Coordinates of C-alpha atoms in Angstrom, one line a residue:
Chain A
M1 CA 61.7 280.3 143.6
S2 CA 60.9 279.2 140.3
T3 CA 63.4 282.1 138.7
E4 CA 66.6 280.3 141.0
H5 CA 67.8 277.7 138.1
V6 CA 68.4 273.9 138.2
S7 CA 70.5 272.9 136.3
D8 CA 72.2 271.1 139.2
L9 CA 69.2 269.0 139.4
L10 CA 68.5 268.4 136.0
P11 CA 71.0 265.0 135.3
L12 CA 68.9 263.5 138.6
Y13 CA 66.0 264.4 137.5
A14 CA 65.4 262.8 134.4
L15 CA 67.1 259.5 135.9
G16 CA 63.9 259.5 138.4
A17 CA 66.5 259.8 141.3
L18 CA 65.6 263.5 142.9
E19 CA 63.5 263.8 146.5
P20 CA 60.1 265.8 145.7
D21 CA 60.2 269.0 146.5
E22 CA 63.2 268.7 144.0
A23 CA 61.2 267.0 141.6
G24 CA 58.1 270.8 142.2
R25 CA 62.0 273.0 141.9
V26 CA 62.8 271.9 138.8
E27 CA 58.6 271.2 137.4
A28 CA 58.2 275.1 138.5
H29 CA 61.1 276.1 136.7
L30 CA 61.2 274.7 133.3
P31 CA 57.8 276.6 132.4
V32 CA 59.6 280.0 132.7
C33 CA 63.4 278.9 131.1
A34 CA 64.4 277.9 127.5
A35 CA 67.7 277.5 129.0
C36 CA 67.1 274.5 131.5
R37 CA 64.4 272.5 129.5
A38 CA 66.5 272.4 126.9
E39 CA 69.3 270.5 129.3
A40 CA 66.8 268.8 131.0
A41 CA 65.4 267.8 127.3
E42 CA 68.0 266.6 126.6
F43 CA 69.3 264.3 129.9
V44 CA 65.8 263.4 129.9
A45 CA 66.3 261.4 126.6
V46 CA 69.4 259.5 128.0
A47 CA 68.4 258.2 130.3
G48 CA 65.2 257.0 128.3
S49 CA 67.9 255.2 126.4
L50 CA 68.4 253.3 129.4
A51 CA 65.3 251.1 129.2
A52 CA 66.2 249.9 125.3
A53 CA 70.4 248.5 126.7
V54 CA 67.4 245.3 128.2
P55 CA 66.7 242.7 126.1
A56 CA 63.5 242.1 125.1
R57 CA 62.2 238.8 126.4
Q58 CA 59.1 237.2 125.3
P59 CA 56.5 236.6 127.9
R60 CA 53.8 233.7 127.8
P61 CA 51.7 233.6 125.6
A62 CA 48.8 233.2 128.2
V63 CA 50.1 237.1 130.2
R64 CA 48.2 238.4 125.9
D65 CA 44.9 236.4 126.9
A66 CA 44.6 237.1 130.6
L67 CA 45.8 240.7 129.1
L68 CA 43.0 240.8 126.8
R69 CA 39.9 239.4 129.1
R70 CA 40.5 241.8 131.8
I71 CA 39.8 244.5 129.0
G72 CA 37.2 242.7 128.0
Q73 CA 35.8 242.5 131.2
L74 CA 37.5 247.2 131.8
G75 CA 34.0 248.1 128.9
P76 CA 34.7 250.8 126.6
R77 CA 37.2 253.1 127.2
P78 CA 37.4 256.5 128.2
M79 CA 36.5 258.2 124.7
R80 CA 37.1 261.8 124.4
R81 CA 35.5 263.6 121.9
S82 CA 35.1 267.5 121.4
A83 CA 33.0 269.7 123.7
P84 CA 31.6 272.9 121.4
P85 CA 33.6 275.5 120.9
L86 CA 33.0 278.2 124.4
P87 CA 30.9 281.8 123.0
R88 CA 33.1 284.3 122.1
T89 CA 30.3 287.0 123.1
P90 CA 29.4 288.0 126.3
V91 CA 26.1 286.1 127.2
A92 CA 23.9 286.8 130.0
P93 CA 24.2 284.8 132.6
P94 CA 21.2 283.3 134.0
P95 CA 18.9 284.5 136.1
Q96 CA 19.7 284.5 140.2
S97 CA 16.7 283.6 142.4
A98 CA 16.0 286.5 144.5
K99 CA 16.9 286.3 148.8
R100 CA 14.4 285.6 150.5
R101 CA 15.4 288.0 154.1
R102 CA 13.8 286.3 158.0
A103 CA 13.3 289.1 160.3
R104 CA 14.5 289.1 163.1
T105 CA 13.9 289.6 167.1
W106 CA 16.3 290.5 169.8
P107 CA 16.4 289.8 173.1
A108 CA 17.0 293.1 175.3
I109 CA 20.8 293.7 175.5
N110 CA 23.1 295.0 178.7
W111 CA 25.3 296.9 177.5
P112 CA 28.0 297.4 179.6
M113 CA 28.6 293.4 179.7
A114 CA 27.8 294.2 175.7
A115 CA 31.1 296.7 175.7
I116 CA 33.3 294.2 177.5
L117 CA 32.3 290.8 175.1
A118 CA 32.5 293.3 172.1
G119 CA 36.2 294.0 173.0
L120 CA 36.9 289.6 174.4
L121 CA 35.4 289.4 170.7
G122 CA 37.0 292.3 169.3
L123 CA 40.4 290.4 170.6
L124 CA 39.3 286.9 169.8
A125 CA 38.4 288.2 166.1
W126 CA 42.0 289.7 165.8
N127 CA 43.5 285.5 167.4
I128 CA 41.4 284.1 164.3
N129 CA 42.2 286.6 162.0
L130 CA 46.6 285.9 162.7
T131 CA 45.1 281.9 163.0
N132 CA 43.9 281.7 159.2
R133 CA 46.2 283.8 157.7
L134 CA 49.0 280.9 159.2
N135 CA 46.0 278.1 158.0
S136 CA 46.3 280.4 154.5
L137 CA 49.8 280.7 154.1
Q138 CA 50.7 277.1 155.6
Q139 CA 47.7 275.9 152.8
Q140 CA 48.9 277.6 150.0
V141 CA 52.5 276.4 150.5
R142 CA 50.5 272.4 150.4
A143 CA 48.8 273.5 147.7
Q144 CA 52.2 274.7 145.5
S145 CA 53.7 271.4 147.0
A146 CA 51.2 269.6 145.8
A147 CA 50.4 270.5 142.1
V148 CA 54.5 270.8 141.5
A149 CA 54.5 266.7 142.5
L150 CA 52.3 266.6 140.3
I151 CA 53.7 268.3 137.4
S152 CA 56.7 265.8 137.7
S153 CA 55.2 262.9 138.0
P154 CA 55.8 261.0 134.7
L155 CA 52.8 259.3 134.9
T156 CA 50.8 263.0 134.9
L157 CA 49.0 263.9 131.9
S158 CA 50.0 267.0 130.1
M159 CA 47.1 269.3 127.7
P160 CA 48.3 272.3 125.9
L161 CA 45.8 275.1 126.2
Q162 CA 46.3 277.6 123.0
G163 CA 46.0 281.7 122.8
Q164 CA 43.3 283.3 121.0
G165 CA 41.6 286.4 119.3
P166 CA 44.2 289.0 121.2
A167 CA 45.8 287.0 124.1
A168 CA 47.2 284.9 121.1
T169 CA 51.0 285.5 121.9
A170 CA 49.8 282.9 125.9
S171 CA 49.9 279.3 126.7
G172 CA 49.0 277.1 128.8
R173 CA 49.5 273.5 130.0
A174 CA 46.9 271.7 132.0
Y175 CA 48.6 269.0 134.3
V176 CA 46.1 266.0 135.1
D177 CA 46.5 263.3 137.8
P178 CA 45.7 260.4 136.1
D179 CA 43.8 258.4 139.1
S180 CA 42.3 261.9 141.0
R181 CA 41.6 263.5 137.6
S182 CA 42.7 266.8 139.8
I183 CA 44.2 269.5 137.2
V184 CA 47.2 271.9 138.2
L185 CA 46.8 274.6 135.6
I186 CA 50.4 276.3 134.5
V187 CA 49.6 279.9 132.0
Q188 CA 52.1 281.7 130.8
N189 CA 52.6 285.5 129.1
L190 CA 48.3 286.8 130.0
E191 CA 49.1 290.0 130.6
P192 CA 48.6 291.1 134.2
L193 CA 44.9 293.0 134.4
D194 CA 44.1 295.7 136.4
E195 CA 42.3 295.2 139.9
D196 CA 38.8 294.7 138.6
H197 CA 39.5 291.9 136.7
V198 CA 40.4 288.4 137.1
Y199 CA 41.3 285.4 135.3
Q200 CA 38.6 282.6 135.8
A201 CA 38.7 279.0 134.5
W202 CA 36.2 276.8 133.3
V203 CA 35.5 273.5 132.3
I204 CA 34.0 272.5 128.9
T205 CA 31.4 270.3 128.6
D206 CA 28.7 269.4 125.7
D207 CA 26.4 270.6 129.3
G208 CA 27.6 273.6 129.3
P209 CA 30.4 275.7 131.1
K210 CA 30.9 275.1 134.7
S211 CA 33.6 277.4 136.7
A212 CA 37.0 276.3 137.7
G213 CA 38.2 279.1 140.0
T214 CA 40.4 282.2 139.0
V215 CA 44.1 282.2 138.5
N216 CA 46.9 284.8 140.0
V217 CA 49.4 285.4 137.4
T218 CA 52.2 287.3 138.4
R219 CA 53.7 290.5 136.7
S220 CA 55.5 288.8 134.5
G221 CA 52.1 287.1 132.7
W222 CA 53.2 284.1 134.7
G223 CA 50.4 281.5 136.8
M224 CA 50.3 278.3 138.7
S225 CA 46.4 277.4 140.1
W226 CA 44.5 274.3 140.9
L227 CA 41.1 273.9 139.7
S228 CA 38.6 273.0 141.4
V229 CA 36.6 270.8 138.9
P230 CA 38.1 267.8 137.9
Y231 CA 39.2 266.4 134.9
P232 CA 36.5 265.8 132.5
E233 CA 36.0 262.2 130.1
Q234 CA 34.7 264.3 127.4
G235 CA 35.0 268.4 127.0
Q236 CA 37.7 270.8 127.8
I237 CA 39.7 273.5 129.5
G238 CA 39.4 277.1 128.9
V239 CA 40.2 280.6 130.7
S240 CA 38.5 284.0 130.2
V241 CA 38.6 287.5 131.4
E242 CA 36.0 288.4 134.2
P243 CA 35.6 290.8 135.7
A244 CA 36.8 290.8 139.9
G245 CA 34.9 288.3 142.0
G246 CA 34.2 285.8 138.8
S247 CA 31.2 285.3 137.0
E248 CA 28.5 282.7 135.5
W249 CA 29.4 282.7 132.5
P250 CA 32.7 283.1 129.9
T251 CA 33.1 286.2 128.8
E252 CA 35.9 287.0 127.1
V253 CA 38.1 283.5 125.9
V254 CA 41.7 284.3 126.2
L255 CA 42.6 280.3 127.1
L256 CA 41.7 276.8 125.5
E257 CA 42.8 273.8 125.1
A258 CA 43.8 272.2 121.8
Q259 CA 41.9 269.5 120.8
D260 CA 42.9 266.3 119.5
G261 CA 43.4 266.1 115.6
Chain B
M1 CA 56.0 253.4 103.6
I2 CA 55.0 255.6 107.1
S3 CA 57.0 255.0 109.7
P4 CA 57.0 252.5 113.6
G5 CA 56.2 256.0 115.2
Q6 CA 53.3 256.7 112.4
E7 CA 52.0 253.3 112.9
D8 CA 52.5 254.0 116.9
T9 CA 50.7 256.9 116.7
R10 CA 48.2 255.7 114.2
L11 CA 47.3 252.3 116.8
M12 CA 46.3 254.6 119.4
Q13 CA 44.0 256.3 117.6
R14 CA 42.4 253.3 117.4
V15 CA 42.6 252.9 120.7
T16 CA 40.5 256.4 121.4
A17 CA 38.6 255.5 118.6
G18 CA 36.3 252.8 120.4
D19 CA 35.6 250.4 117.3
D20 CA 37.9 247.8 117.6
A21 CA 39.9 249.3 120.2
D22 CA 41.0 245.7 122.2
A23 CA 41.9 245.5 118.3
A24 CA 44.3 248.1 118.2
L25 CA 45.3 248.1 121.7
A26 CA 46.6 243.5 120.9
E27 CA 48.8 245.1 118.0
L28 CA 50.2 247.6 120.2
Y29 CA 50.6 244.7 122.9
D30 CA 52.8 242.5 120.3
R31 CA 54.9 245.3 119.3
Y32 CA 55.9 245.9 122.4
A33 CA 55.7 243.3 124.7
A34 CA 59.2 241.9 124.5
R35 CA 60.6 246.0 125.0
V36 CA 58.2 246.0 128.1
F37 CA 58.6 242.5 130.1
G38 CA 62.6 243.1 129.2
V39 CA 62.3 245.8 131.5
C40 CA 59.7 244.2 134.3
L41 CA 61.7 241.6 134.1
R42 CA 64.9 244.0 135.1
I43 CA 63.5 246.0 137.4
L44 CA 61.8 242.8 139.8
N45 CA 63.8 240.3 138.6
E46 CA 61.0 237.8 138.9
A47 CA 59.1 236.4 136.2
Q48 CA 55.5 236.3 138.0
M49 CA 55.5 239.5 139.0
A50 CA 56.9 241.0 135.5
E51 CA 54.5 239.1 134.2
D52 CA 51.9 241.1 136.4
A53 CA 53.9 244.3 135.8
L54 CA 53.3 243.5 132.0
Q55 CA 49.3 243.7 131.9
E56 CA 49.2 246.2 134.6
V57 CA 51.3 248.5 132.1
F58 CA 48.9 247.7 129.2
V59 CA 45.9 248.2 131.0
R60 CA 47.5 251.6 131.9
V61 CA 47.6 252.2 128.9
W62 CA 44.4 251.1 127.8
E63 CA 42.7 253.1 130.2
R64 CA 44.5 256.5 129.5
A65 CA 44.5 256.2 125.4
H66 CA 42.2 259.1 125.3
L67 CA 44.7 261.5 127.4
Y68 CA 48.2 259.8 125.2
D69 CA 50.3 263.1 123.6
A70 CA 51.7 262.6 120.7
G71 CA 53.0 265.9 120.9
R72 CA 55.0 265.8 123.5
G73 CA 57.1 262.8 122.3
N74 CA 56.5 258.9 121.3
F75 CA 54.6 256.8 121.9
L76 CA 57.3 254.3 123.0
T77 CA 59.0 256.5 125.7
W78 CA 55.5 257.2 127.2
L79 CA 55.4 253.6 127.5
M80 CA 58.7 253.5 128.5
G81 CA 57.8 255.7 131.3
I82 CA 54.5 253.8 132.0
T83 CA 57.0 250.2 132.2
R84 CA 59.6 252.6 134.7
N85 CA 56.9 254.1 137.3
T86 CA 55.0 250.4 137.6
C87 CA 58.2 248.3 138.4
I88 CA 59.2 251.1 140.5
D89 CA 56.2 251.5 142.4
Q90 CA 56.1 247.9 142.8
L91 CA 59.3 247.6 143.8
R92 CA 58.3 250.0 146.8
R93 CA 55.8 248.0 148.1
L94 CA 57.8 244.8 148.0
K95 CA 60.4 246.5 149.8
A96 CA 57.8 246.9 152.5
R97 CA 57.3 243.4 152.5
P98 CA 59.6 241.5 154.5
Q99 CA 61.2 238.7 151.9
A100 CA 60.7 241.3 149.6
A101 CA 63.6 240.0 146.4
E102 CA 67.4 240.5 145.8
P103 CA 67.9 242.4 143.7
P104 CA 71.6 241.6 142.0
D105 CA 74.2 243.1 143.2
E106 CA 74.2 246.5 142.3
T107 CA 77.9 245.9 141.3
D108 CA 77.7 243.9 138.7
A109 CA 74.1 244.7 137.6
F110 CA 75.5 245.0 133.7
S111 CA 76.8 242.2 133.0
F112 CA 73.3 240.9 134.2
E113 CA 72.0 242.0 131.9
E114 CA 74.2 239.1 129.8
S115 CA 72.2 236.7 131.6
L116 CA 68.8 237.9 130.3
T117 CA 69.9 237.5 127.7
D118 CA 68.6 234.9 125.2
P119 CA 71.3 235.0 122.1
G120 CA 69.6 232.2 120.6
S121 CA 66.2 233.4 120.1
A122 CA 64.5 232.7 117.6
I123 CA 61.9 235.6 117.0
P124 CA 63.8 237.9 114.3
E125 CA 62.8 241.1 116.2
I126 CA 63.1 240.0 119.4
A127 CA 66.8 239.1 118.0
A128 CA 66.9 242.8 115.7
L129 CA 66.2 244.3 119.1
N130 CA 68.5 242.2 120.8
E131 CA 71.2 243.2 118.9
R132 CA 70.6 247.2 119.8
A133 CA 69.9 246.7 123.4
A134 CA 73.8 245.0 123.6
L135 CA 74.8 247.6 121.4
V136 CA 73.7 249.9 124.4
R137 CA 75.6 248.6 126.8
R138 CA 78.3 248.8 124.8
A139 CA 78.0 252.5 125.0
L140 CA 77.0 252.2 129.5
A141 CA 80.6 250.3 129.2
A142 CA 82.9 253.9 128.2
L143 CA 81.4 254.6 132.2
T144 CA 82.9 254.1 134.8
P145 CA 81.7 251.2 137.7
E146 CA 80.3 254.1 140.5
Q147 CA 78.3 256.0 137.5
R148 CA 77.1 252.9 136.6
Q149 CA 76.0 252.1 139.8
V150 CA 74.6 255.4 140.0
I151 CA 71.9 254.7 136.8
E152 CA 71.8 250.9 138.1
L153 CA 70.2 252.2 141.5
S154 CA 68.2 255.2 140.2
Y155 CA 66.6 254.4 136.9
F156 CA 66.4 250.4 136.9
R157 CA 66.3 249.9 141.2
G158 CA 64.3 253.5 142.1
L159 CA 67.1 255.0 145.0
T160 CA 66.8 259.0 145.4
R161 CA 69.7 260.5 145.4
R162 CA 69.6 260.8 149.1
E163 CA 68.7 256.3 149.5
I164 CA 72.0 255.8 147.4
A165 CA 74.3 258.6 149.0
R166 CA 73.3 256.5 151.9
K167 CA 73.6 253.5 150.6
L168 CA 77.2 253.5 148.9
N169 CA 78.4 256.4 152.2
W170 CA 79.0 258.8 149.4
P171 CA 78.0 262.9 150.1
E172 CA 75.1 263.5 148.0
G173 CA 76.7 265.9 146.2
T174 CA 79.2 263.5 144.4
V175 CA 75.6 261.8 143.4
H176 CA 74.7 264.6 141.9
T177 CA 78.3 264.8 140.2
R178 CA 78.9 261.3 139.0
A179 CA 75.0 261.7 137.6
R180 CA 75.4 264.2 135.6
L181 CA 79.3 262.9 134.0
A182 CA 77.3 259.5 133.0
L183 CA 73.8 260.4 131.4
Q184 CA 76.9 262.9 129.4
N185 CA 79.6 259.8 129.0
L186 CA 76.5 257.9 128.1
R187 CA 75.4 260.2 125.2
L188 CA 78.8 260.7 124.2
A189 CA 79.6 257.3 123.5
L190 CA 75.8 255.8 122.0
H191 CA 77.1 258.7 119.4
Q192 CA 80.2 257.7 118.8
L193 CA 78.4 254.2 118.2
G194 CA 76.2 255.8 116.1
L195 CA 73.2 255.1 117.5
N196 CA 70.4 258.2 119.3
A197 CA 69.1 258.9 122.5
D198 CA 66.2 260.1 120.7
D199 CA 65.2 256.9 118.7
L200 CA 66.0 254.4 121.1

């Protein structure tokens, strides 16, 4: 879907008048198409000039006073400072506690009944499997729709990620809902991995890196994913290459959120 | 000498640095409150609601300042995006109420602008801004009435393509076509008047 050009939609996109699903199509396409991106930028600039057509009006001084009082009541505003950089060399994960096993005893079994029961359970499992697959597909569609809605909102915050080391040509962008702080991560030019490895996202704070889920990329190196950890007040987002199944600590960092200044 | 854009960036850095954050926000307010308030009045068409929206816009700036990315665009564009969205959100909430404030007739919307203008403003900065606003409106006058209607209903009233098509009884494809022509012609007209959309 994201490869289909969206030129027809761009004027109304710039004017903020697309339906949410159409705005989502545009936002999914722009990161992968320089031509549409350039056209969109022109329309957005022209639409932005509309606010300049409106006469300025001096508000009453009481509004300024009320604003500053309200700011005073809100208290110190959230500050952002850099988290320590991710370690570039593998770090041993913390030791896992051994799982305890509990011995169990089972009652005597009626085998013919058990066979019928097993058949019924098999049918039930098949049914559940089909239902789960359908639910999973529906969830994916819902997640993607929500992601493009977030990306397309003009109030959404956006932070660039830079490729690191051998992945220097890769890039990414984290889109953050300013209210819930949920994150949608889009990556580009990441080399597709073999089945023994995954890209894993991290939210890194002073307390250390916290896994934020895996990121699948297409053969062209593009990927979009909701992260499972909200955007921190202080910290940064990173992506690393890990063994399939993920790690508890980042191994080889390939993308890192650019820092201010 | 630093440009207004650089000064904005410096003020935003002070807002995020924390020490005199409220003083820096007050400076940003003093620089842009009149422009923000003008847009709030234009969209909401009611002074009290516009004042509330103005305050809300700068509270959002305060709350989100640390996430403003100067690399993505200038501060004014970011601020005006917040302003429009704050007002359109308010407008949509109002539409759900039975006694919503009625906007002026869309066909006459840009002459409505003139009624808002205070030509004898004693504040030089506002007088200068309003001279430029009049120039942008002159560029808008180069558009057909239908093209202006699309701009009015989408940008200033927050209607979607389907809502515009339904309201004006146009095919949806016509809304697309007129929106494209409107923005293309506006860009051309601004250029002919020596204005660059990026600098507004």
